[in-house]
XYZ file of C-alpha atoms in Angstrom:
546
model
C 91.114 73.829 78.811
C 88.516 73.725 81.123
C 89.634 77.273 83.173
C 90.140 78.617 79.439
C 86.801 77.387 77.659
C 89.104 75.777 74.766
C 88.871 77.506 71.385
C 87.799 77.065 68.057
C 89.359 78.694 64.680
C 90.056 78.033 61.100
C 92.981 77.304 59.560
C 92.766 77.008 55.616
C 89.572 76.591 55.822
C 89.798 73.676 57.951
C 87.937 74.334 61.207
C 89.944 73.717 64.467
C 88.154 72.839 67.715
C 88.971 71.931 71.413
C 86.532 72.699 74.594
C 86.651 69.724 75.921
C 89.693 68.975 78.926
C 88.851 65.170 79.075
C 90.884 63.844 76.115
C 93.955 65.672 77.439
C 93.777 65.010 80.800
C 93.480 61.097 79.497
C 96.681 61.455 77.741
C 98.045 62.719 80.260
C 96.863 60.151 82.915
C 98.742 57.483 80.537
C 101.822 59.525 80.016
C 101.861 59.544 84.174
C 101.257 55.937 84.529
C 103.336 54.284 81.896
C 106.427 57.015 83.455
C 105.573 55.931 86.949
C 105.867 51.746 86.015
C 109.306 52.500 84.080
C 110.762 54.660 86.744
C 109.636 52.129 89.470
C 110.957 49.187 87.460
C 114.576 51.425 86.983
C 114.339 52.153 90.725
C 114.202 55.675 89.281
C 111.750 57.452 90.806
C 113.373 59.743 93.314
C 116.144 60.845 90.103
C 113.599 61.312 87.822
C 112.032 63.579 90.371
C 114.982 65.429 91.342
C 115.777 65.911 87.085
C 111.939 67.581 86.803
C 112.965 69.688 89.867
C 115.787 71.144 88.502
C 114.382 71.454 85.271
C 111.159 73.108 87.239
C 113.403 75.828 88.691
C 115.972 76.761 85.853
C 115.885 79.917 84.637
C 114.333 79.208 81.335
C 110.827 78.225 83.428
C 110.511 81.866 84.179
C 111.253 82.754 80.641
C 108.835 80.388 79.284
C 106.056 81.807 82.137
C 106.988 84.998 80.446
C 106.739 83.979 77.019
C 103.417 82.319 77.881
C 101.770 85.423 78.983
C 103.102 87.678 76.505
C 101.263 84.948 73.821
C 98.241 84.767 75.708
C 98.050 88.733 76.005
C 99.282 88.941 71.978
C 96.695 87.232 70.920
C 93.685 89.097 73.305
C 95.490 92.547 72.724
C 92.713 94.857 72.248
C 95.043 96.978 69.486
C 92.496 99.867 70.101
C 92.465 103.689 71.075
C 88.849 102.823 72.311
C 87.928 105.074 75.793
C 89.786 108.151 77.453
C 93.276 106.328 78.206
C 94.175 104.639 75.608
C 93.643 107.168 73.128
C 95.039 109.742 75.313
C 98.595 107.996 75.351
C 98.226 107.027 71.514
C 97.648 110.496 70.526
C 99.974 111.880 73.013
C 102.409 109.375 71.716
C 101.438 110.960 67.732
C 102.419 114.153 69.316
C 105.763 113.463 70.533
C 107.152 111.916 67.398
C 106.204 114.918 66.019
C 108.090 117.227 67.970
C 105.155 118.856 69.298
C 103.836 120.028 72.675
C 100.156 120.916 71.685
C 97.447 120.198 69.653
C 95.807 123.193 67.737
C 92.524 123.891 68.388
C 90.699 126.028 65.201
C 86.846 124.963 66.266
C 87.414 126.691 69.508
C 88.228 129.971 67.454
C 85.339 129.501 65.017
C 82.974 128.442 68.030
C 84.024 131.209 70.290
C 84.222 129.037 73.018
C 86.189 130.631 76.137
C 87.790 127.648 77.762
C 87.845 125.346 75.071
C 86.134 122.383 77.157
C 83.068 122.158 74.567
C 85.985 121.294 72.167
C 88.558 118.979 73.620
C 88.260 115.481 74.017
C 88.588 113.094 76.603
C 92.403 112.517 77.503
C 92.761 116.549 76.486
C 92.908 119.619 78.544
C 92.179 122.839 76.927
C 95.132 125.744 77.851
C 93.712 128.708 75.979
C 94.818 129.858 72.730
C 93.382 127.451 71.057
C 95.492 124.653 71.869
C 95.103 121.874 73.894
C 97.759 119.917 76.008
C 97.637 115.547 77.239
C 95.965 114.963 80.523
C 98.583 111.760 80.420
C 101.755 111.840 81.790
C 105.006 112.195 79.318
C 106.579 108.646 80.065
C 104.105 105.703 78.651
C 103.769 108.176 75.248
C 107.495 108.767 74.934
C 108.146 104.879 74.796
C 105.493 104.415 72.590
C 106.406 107.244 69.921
C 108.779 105.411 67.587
C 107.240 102.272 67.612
C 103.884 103.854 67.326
C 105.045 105.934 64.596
C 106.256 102.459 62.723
C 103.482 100.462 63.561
C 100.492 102.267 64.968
C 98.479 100.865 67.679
C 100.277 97.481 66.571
C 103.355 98.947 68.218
C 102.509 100.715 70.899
C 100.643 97.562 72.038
C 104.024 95.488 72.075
C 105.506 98.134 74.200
C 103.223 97.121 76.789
C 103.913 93.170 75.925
C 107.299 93.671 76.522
C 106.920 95.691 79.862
C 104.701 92.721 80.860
C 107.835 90.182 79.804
C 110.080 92.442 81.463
C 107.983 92.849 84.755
C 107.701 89.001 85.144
C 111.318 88.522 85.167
C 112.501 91.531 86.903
C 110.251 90.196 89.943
C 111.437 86.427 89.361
C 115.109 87.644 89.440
C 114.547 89.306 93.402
C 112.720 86.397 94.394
C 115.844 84.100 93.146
C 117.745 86.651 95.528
C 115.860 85.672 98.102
C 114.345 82.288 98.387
C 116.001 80.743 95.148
C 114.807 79.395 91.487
C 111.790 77.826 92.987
C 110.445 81.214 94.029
C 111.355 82.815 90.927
C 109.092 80.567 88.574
C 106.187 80.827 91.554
C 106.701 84.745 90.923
C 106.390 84.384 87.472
C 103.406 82.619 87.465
C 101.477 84.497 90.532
C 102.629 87.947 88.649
C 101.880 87.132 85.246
C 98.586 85.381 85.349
C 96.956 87.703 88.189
C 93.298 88.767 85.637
C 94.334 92.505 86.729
C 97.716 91.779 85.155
C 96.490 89.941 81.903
C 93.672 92.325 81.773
C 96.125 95.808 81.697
C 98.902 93.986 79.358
C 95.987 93.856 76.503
C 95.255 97.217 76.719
C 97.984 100.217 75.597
C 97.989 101.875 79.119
C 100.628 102.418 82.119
C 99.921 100.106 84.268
C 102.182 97.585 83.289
C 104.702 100.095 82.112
C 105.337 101.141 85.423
C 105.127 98.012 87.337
C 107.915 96.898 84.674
C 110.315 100.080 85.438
C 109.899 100.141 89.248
C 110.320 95.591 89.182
C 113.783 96.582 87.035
C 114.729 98.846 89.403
C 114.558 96.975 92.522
C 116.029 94.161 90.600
C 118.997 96.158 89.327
C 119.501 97.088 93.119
C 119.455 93.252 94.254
C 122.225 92.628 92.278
C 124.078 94.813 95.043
C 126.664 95.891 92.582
C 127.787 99.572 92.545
C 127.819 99.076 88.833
C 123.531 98.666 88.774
C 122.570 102.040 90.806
C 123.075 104.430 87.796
C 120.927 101.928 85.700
C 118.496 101.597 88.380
C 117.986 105.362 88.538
C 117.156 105.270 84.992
C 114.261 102.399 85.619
C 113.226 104.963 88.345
C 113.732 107.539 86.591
C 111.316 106.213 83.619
C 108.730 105.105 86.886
C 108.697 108.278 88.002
C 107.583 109.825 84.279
C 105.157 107.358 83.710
C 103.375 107.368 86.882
C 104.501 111.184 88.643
C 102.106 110.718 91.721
C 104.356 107.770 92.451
C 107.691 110.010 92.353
C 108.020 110.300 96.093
C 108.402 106.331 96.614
C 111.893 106.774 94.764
C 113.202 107.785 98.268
C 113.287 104.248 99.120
C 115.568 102.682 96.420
C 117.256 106.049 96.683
C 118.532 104.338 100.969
C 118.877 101.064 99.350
C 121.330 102.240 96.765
C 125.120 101.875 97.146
C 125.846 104.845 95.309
C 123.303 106.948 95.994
C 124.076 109.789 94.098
C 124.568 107.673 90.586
C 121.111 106.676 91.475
C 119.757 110.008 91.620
C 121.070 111.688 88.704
C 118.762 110.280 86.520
C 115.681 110.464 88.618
C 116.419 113.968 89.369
C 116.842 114.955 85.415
C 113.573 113.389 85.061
C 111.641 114.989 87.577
C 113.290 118.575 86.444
C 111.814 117.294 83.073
C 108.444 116.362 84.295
C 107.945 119.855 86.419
C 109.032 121.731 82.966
C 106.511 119.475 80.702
C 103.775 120.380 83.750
C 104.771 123.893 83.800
C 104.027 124.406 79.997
C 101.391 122.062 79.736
C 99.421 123.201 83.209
C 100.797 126.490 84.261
C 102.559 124.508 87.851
C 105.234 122.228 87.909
C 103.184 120.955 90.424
C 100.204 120.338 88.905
C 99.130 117.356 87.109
C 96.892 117.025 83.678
C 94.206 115.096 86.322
C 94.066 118.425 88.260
C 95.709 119.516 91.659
C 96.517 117.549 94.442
C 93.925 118.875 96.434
C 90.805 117.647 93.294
C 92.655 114.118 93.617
C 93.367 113.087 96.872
C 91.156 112.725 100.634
C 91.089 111.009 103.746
C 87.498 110.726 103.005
C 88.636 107.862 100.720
C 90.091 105.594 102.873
C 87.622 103.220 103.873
C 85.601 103.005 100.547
C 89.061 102.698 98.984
C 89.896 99.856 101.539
C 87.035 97.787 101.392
C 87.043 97.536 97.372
C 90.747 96.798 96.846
C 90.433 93.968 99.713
C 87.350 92.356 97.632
C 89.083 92.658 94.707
C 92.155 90.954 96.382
C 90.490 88.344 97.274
C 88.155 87.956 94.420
C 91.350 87.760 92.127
C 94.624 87.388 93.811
C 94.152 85.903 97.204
C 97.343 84.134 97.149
C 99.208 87.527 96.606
C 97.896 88.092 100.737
C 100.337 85.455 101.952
C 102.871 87.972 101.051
C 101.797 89.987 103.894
C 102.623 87.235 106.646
C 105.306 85.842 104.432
C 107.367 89.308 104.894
C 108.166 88.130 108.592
C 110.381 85.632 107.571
C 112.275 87.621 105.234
C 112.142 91.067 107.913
C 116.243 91.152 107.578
C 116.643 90.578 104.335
C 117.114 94.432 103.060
C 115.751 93.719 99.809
C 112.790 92.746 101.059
C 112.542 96.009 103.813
C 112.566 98.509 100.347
C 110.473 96.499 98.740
C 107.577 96.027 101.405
C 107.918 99.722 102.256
C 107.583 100.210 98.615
C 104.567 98.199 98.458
C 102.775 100.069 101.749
C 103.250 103.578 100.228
C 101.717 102.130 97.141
C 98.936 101.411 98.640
C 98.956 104.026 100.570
C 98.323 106.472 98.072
C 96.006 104.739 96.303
C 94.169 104.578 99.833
C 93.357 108.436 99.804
C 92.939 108.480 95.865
C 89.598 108.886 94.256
C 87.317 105.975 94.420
C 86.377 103.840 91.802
C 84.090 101.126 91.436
C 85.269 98.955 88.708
C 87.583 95.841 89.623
C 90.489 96.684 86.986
C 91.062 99.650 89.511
C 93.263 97.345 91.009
C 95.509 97.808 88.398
C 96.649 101.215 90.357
C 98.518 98.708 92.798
C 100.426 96.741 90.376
C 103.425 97.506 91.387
C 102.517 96.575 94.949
C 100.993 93.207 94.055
C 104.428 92.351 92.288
C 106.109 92.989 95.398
C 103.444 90.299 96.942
C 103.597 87.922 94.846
C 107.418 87.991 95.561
C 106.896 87.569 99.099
C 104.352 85.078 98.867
C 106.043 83.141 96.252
C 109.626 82.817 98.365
C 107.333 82.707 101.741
C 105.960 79.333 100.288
C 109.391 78.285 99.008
C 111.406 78.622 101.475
C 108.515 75.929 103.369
C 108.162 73.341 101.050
C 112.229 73.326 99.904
C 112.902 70.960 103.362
C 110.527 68.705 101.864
C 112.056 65.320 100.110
C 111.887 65.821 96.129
C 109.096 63.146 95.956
C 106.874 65.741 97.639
C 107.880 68.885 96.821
C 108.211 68.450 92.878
C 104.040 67.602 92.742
C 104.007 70.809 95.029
C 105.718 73.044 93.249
C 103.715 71.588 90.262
C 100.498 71.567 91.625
C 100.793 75.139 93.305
C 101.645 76.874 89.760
C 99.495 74.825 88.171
C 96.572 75.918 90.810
C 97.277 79.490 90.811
C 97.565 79.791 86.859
C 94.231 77.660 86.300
C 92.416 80.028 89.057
C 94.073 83.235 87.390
C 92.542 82.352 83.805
C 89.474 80.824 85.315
C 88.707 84.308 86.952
C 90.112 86.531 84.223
C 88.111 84.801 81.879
C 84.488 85.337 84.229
C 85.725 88.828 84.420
C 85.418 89.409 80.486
C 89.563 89.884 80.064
C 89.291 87.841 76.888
C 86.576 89.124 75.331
C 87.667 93.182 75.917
C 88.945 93.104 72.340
C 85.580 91.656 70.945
C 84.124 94.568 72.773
C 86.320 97.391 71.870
C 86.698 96.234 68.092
C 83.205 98.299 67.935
C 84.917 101.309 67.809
C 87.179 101.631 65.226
C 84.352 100.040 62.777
C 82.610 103.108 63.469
C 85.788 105.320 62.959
C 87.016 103.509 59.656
C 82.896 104.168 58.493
C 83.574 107.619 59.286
C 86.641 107.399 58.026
C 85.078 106.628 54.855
C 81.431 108.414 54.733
C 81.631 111.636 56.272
C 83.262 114.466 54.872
C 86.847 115.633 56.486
C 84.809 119.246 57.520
C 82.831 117.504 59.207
C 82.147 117.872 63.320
C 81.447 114.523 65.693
C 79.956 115.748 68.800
C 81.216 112.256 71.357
C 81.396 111.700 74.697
C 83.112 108.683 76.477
C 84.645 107.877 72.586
C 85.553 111.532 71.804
C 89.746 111.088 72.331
C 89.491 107.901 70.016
C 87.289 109.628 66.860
C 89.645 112.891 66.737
C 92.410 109.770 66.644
C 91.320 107.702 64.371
C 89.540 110.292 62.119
C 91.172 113.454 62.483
C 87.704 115.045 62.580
C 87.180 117.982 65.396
C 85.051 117.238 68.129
C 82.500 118.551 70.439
C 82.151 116.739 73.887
C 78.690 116.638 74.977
C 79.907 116.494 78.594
C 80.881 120.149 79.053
C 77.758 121.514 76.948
C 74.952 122.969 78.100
C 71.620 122.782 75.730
C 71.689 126.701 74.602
C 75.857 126.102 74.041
C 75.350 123.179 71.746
C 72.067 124.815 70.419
C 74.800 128.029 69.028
C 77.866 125.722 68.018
C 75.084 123.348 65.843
C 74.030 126.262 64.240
C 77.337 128.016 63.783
C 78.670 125.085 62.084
C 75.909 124.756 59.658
C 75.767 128.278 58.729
C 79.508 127.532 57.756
C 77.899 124.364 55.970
C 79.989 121.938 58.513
C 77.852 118.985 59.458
C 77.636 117.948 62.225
C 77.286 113.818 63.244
C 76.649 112.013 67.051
C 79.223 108.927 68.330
C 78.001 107.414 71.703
C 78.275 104.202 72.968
C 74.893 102.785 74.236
C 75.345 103.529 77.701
C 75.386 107.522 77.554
C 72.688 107.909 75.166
C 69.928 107.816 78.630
C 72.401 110.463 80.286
C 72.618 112.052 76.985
C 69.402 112.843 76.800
C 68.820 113.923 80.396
C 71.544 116.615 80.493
C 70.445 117.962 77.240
C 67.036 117.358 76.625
C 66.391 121.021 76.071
C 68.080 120.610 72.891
C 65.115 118.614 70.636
C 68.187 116.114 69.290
C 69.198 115.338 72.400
C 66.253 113.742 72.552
C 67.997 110.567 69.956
C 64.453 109.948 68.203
C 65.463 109.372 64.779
C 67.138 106.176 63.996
C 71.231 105.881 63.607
C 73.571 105.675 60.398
C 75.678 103.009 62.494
C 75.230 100.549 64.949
C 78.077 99.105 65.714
C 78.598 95.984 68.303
C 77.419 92.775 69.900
C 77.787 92.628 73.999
C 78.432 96.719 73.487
C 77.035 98.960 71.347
C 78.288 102.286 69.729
C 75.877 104.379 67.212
C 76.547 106.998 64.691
C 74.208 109.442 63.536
C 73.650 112.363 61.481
C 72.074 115.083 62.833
C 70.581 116.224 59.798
C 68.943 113.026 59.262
C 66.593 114.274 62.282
C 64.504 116.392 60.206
C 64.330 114.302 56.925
C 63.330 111.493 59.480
C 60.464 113.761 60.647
C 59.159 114.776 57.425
C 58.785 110.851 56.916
C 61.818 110.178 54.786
C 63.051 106.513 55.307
C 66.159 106.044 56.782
C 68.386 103.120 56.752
C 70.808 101.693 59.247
C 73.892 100.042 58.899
C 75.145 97.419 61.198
C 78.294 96.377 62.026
C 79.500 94.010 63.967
C-alpha cells in the first residue's frame, strides 16, 4: 500500500478507499504476535517455520507470483493502438487474419506521390504500387491474429498477459534446475515485478513475447530430455520471428540441444519463412522493415548505449546485477553457460544498436534480464539455504517482499500505472472521428498516424515526410475532389509541426481545435477548413475530452 499509493473505486455506487498502509500493517503486527505466543507456548516455532518454508517454495508460489502480475498488468493494460508499435502489430495482426500481405494504397494514386512516404503511416513502409507492407516483424502479429480478430485490442492484449505468465514460469522452472524451489519463487518475483517488465506486459508489443519464447526454450532444454528439443525449436523458432535481429543467438540452444537436428527443423522453417516474408515485403531476405543492417547498427553506439542501460539497471533492477557475480558459482552448470552466453550476445547487440533515450528502452534486453534474475535469484539461494529455517524463512520473505515493494515503488514513479490514463486520449479522438468526420475524409498525423488509419479506416497523410509545397498540392488536390482534409497531433509535435512546415500558412496551428483530448497528455483534432471561417471571425467551438 504504501509502494502502490492504495486505490480508490466504486462499487455500486458505494465508494471504496485504501491509501493508507498503517491499518494493515497493524493487523498484521497482531496476527505476528498472537502466532509467535502460541507457537512459543506449543514449542512450535522452528515447525511452524519449516511448514511456511515449504509452503514458501512449492510450486504454486511461482504460480501465484504469476497470477499476481498478470492481475496487476490486466487491470493497467493500456488496451490501445496509441503510437507507432502498437498499432503497427494490431494492424499487421488485421492483416494476417485476412490473408493478406499488403495494404492498398489509393491516396498515393490520386496524390501522385512517387514513394508513397507522404501517405503511409507510422509502423508502414511504402513498396510502390500503391501498397504498403508492416515495418513489424511477422511473429508478435501472427499470435495476435485470431484472438485479435475475436476480441480486438482486448485480445491481442491477453496474448501479451499470457507471454508475461508464461515468461515468469519458464524462468522459475531453470532456476528450480539449478538452485531449487527457493530460487524459482525469487525468479518469479525479480522477473515479474522488474517496472520494465510490468511496464511492456501493459502494452500490445514484443517485448514480452519474446522474452516468453526464448525463457520456454531454455526451459524445455533444462529438462534434458531428447523428447523437449523439437519443442524447444519451436519456442525458438517463434523467438526468432518475433524478434529476427535476435536469430543468430539460436546457435547457442542449437550446442545445448541433445538432438540437435530436431531442434533445428523448426527454427530453420522459420527463418526460410521470415527471409520469404522480407523478400516480398522489402525486396532482401536480408533486409528488415527498420531498414538495413548497415541504417541500424554502429560501434559508434557503444558507449552511449552502455552508460544508459547501466543507469537504467540500476535505477530499476539493481538486484538483477548480482546475476553477474552470481554466474561464478554456477560456471559448470551447462544450463547456466547457454544461458549467460545468451544473455552477453543480448546485450551485445543491443550495445551497437541505435540509441535511445527513454528508460523503457531497456525493454530491448528482456530476455537478458530474465537470464539475471535467474542467476541472481539461485546465486542468493544457494547462500541463505545453509541457514537454520528460523533465519532463512524471514529471508526469503523479506527479500521478495523487498524486491517486489521496490519494483512497484519505482514502476509506479516511472508513470507504468498511469500509461493507460495517458493513452486512453487517443482513441477518444478516433471514436469522435469515428463519429464526426465523413469516411472520405483525409487526417494528415504524425506520431498517431498508424493508430487513426486503425481505428478509423480514414487515409492518412504523415506530416513527417512532407515538405510545405508537397502538402500545399495534396491539400488542394483533395479539396478540388471535395475530400476534407482534418489535423491529429499530440501536443508535443505541434512546435516541430510548425517549424518544418511553416511555409504552409496552417502549419502555423492559429485557429483553435475541434478536439482536445487529454489530461497529463494532450492530443487535438482540427479541421483545416475551420482556418479560414476562423479568420473571417466565425466562432468556433471546442470540444474537450478527457
Amino acid at each position: 500500500m504504501a509502494v502502490s499509493g492504495g486505490f480508490r473505486t466504486t462499487v455500486g455506487g458505494l465508494r471504496i478507499s485504501a491509501r493508507s498502509p498503517l491499518p494493515i500493517a497493524f493487523l498484521a503486527l497482531i496476527n505476528f504476535t498472537v502466532w509467535l505466543s502460541w507457537a512459543r507456548r506449543a514449542q512450535a516455532v522452528d515447525r511452524d517455520l519449516e511448514a511456511a518454508w515449504q509452503r514458501l517454495t512449492h510450486r504454486v508460489s511461482v504460480v501465484a507470483v504469476a497470477l499476481m502480475v498478470v492481475a496487476i498488468t490486466a487491470v493497467f493494460a493500456t488496451r490501445s493502438a496509441a503510437g507507432a508499435d502498437a498499432s503497427g502489430y494490431l494492424s499487421q495482426a488485421d492483416l494476417w487474419h485476412d490473408g493478406k500481405l499488403f495494404i492498398r494504397d489509393p491516396l498515393q494514386i490520386d496524390l501522385m506521390d512517387r514513394d508513397g512516404s507522404l501517405t503511409t503511416p507510422l509502423g508502414w513502409r511504402p513498396t510502390g504500387l500503391a501498397m504498403q507492407a508492416p515495418t513489424y516483424p511477422p511473429g508478435l502479429p501472427l499470435l495476435m491474429a485470431i484472438p485479435h480478430a475475436i476480441a480486438g485490442v482486448n485480445g491481442a492484449a491477453a496474448v501479451v498477459l499470457a507471454s508475461a505468465a508464461i515468461a515468469i514460469a519458464a524462468a522459475a522452472f531453470v532456476a528450480s534446475r539449478l538452485a531449487g524451489s527457493a530460487a524459482a519463487l525469487l525468479t518469479a518475483v525479480m522477473l515479474g515485478f522488474t517496472p520494465v517488465f510490468l511496464y511492456q506486459s501493459i502494452q500490445p508489443m514484443s517485448d514480452v513475447p519474446v522474452t516468453a519464447a526464448w525463457m520456454t526454450c531454455f526451459a524445455l532444454l533444462a529438462r534434458r530430455g531428447a523428447s523437449s528439443d523439437a519443442p524447444a525449436g519451436i519456442a525458438c523458432a517463434l523467438a526468432v520471428l518475433i524478434r529476427p535481429n535476435l536469430a543468430p543467438l539460436a546457435i547457442v540452444p542449437f550446442l545445448f540441444a541433445h538432438k540437435r537436428l530436431s531442434f533445428a527443423v523448426p527454427v530453420a522453417i522459420a527463418g526460410i519463412f521470415l527471409a520469404f516474408v522480407q523478400w516480398v515485403w522489402y525486396g532482401s531476405p536480408l533486409r528488415s522493415g527498420y531498414g538495413s543492417a548497415e541504417e541500424l547498427f554502429a560501434l559508434a553506439n557503444v558507449m552511449p548505449n552502455a552508460s544508459r542501460y547501466v543507469r537504467w539497471m540500476l535505477a530499476t533492477a539493481p538486484v538483477m546485477l548480482f546475476g553477474v557475480i552470481a554466474f561464478w558459482r554456477f560456471r559448470r552448470e551447462r544450463i547456466a553457460q547457454a544461458m549467460a552466453a545468451f544473455a552477453v550476445l543480448v546485450v551485445a547487440s543491443y550495445l551497437i544498436y541505435a540509441v535511445f533515450d527513454d528508460w523503457s528502452y531497456l525493454r530491448f534486453l528482456l530476455p537478458a534480464l530474465a537470464v539475471l534474475a535467474i542467476l541472481a535469484a539461485s546465486g542468493m539461494c544457494v547462500w541463505f539455504i545453509r541457514w537454520p529455517v528460523s533465519v532463512r524463512v524471514p529471508a526469503l520473505f523479506a527479500l521478495a517482499l523487498g524486491i517486489t515493494a521496490y519494483n512497484i515503488y519505482t514502476a509506479r514513479i516511472l508513470g507504468t500505472f498511469q500509461l493507460a490514463d495517458r493513452l486512453s486520449r487517443v482513441a477518444r479522438v478516433a471514436e469522435y472521428v469515428d463519429a464526426n468526420v465523413p469516411s472520405e475524409a483525409v487526417i494528415l498525423s504524425g506520431e498517431q498516424s498508424g493508430a487513426m488509419r486503425y481505428y478509423t479506416g480514414r487515409p492518412i497523410l504523415r506530416w513527417e515526410a512532407a515538405t510545405p509545397d508537397a502538402l500545399g498540392r495534396a491539400v488542394t488536390t483533395l479539396e478540388q475532389s471535395g475530400r476534407p482534409v482534418f489535423i491529429v497531433l499530440d501536443a508535443w509535435e505541434e512546435e516541430q509541426f510548425r517549424t518544418k512546415l511553416g511555409a504552409y500558412p496552417a502549419a502555423a496551428l492559429d485557429w483553435p481545435p475541434m478536439v482536445e483530448a487529454g489530461r497529463s497528455h494532450r492530443t487535438r483534432l482540427w479541421r483545416l477548413s475551420d482556418r479560414d471561417r476562423f479568420m473571417r471571425g466565425a466562432p468556433l467551438s471546442i470540444t474537450r475530452l478527457p
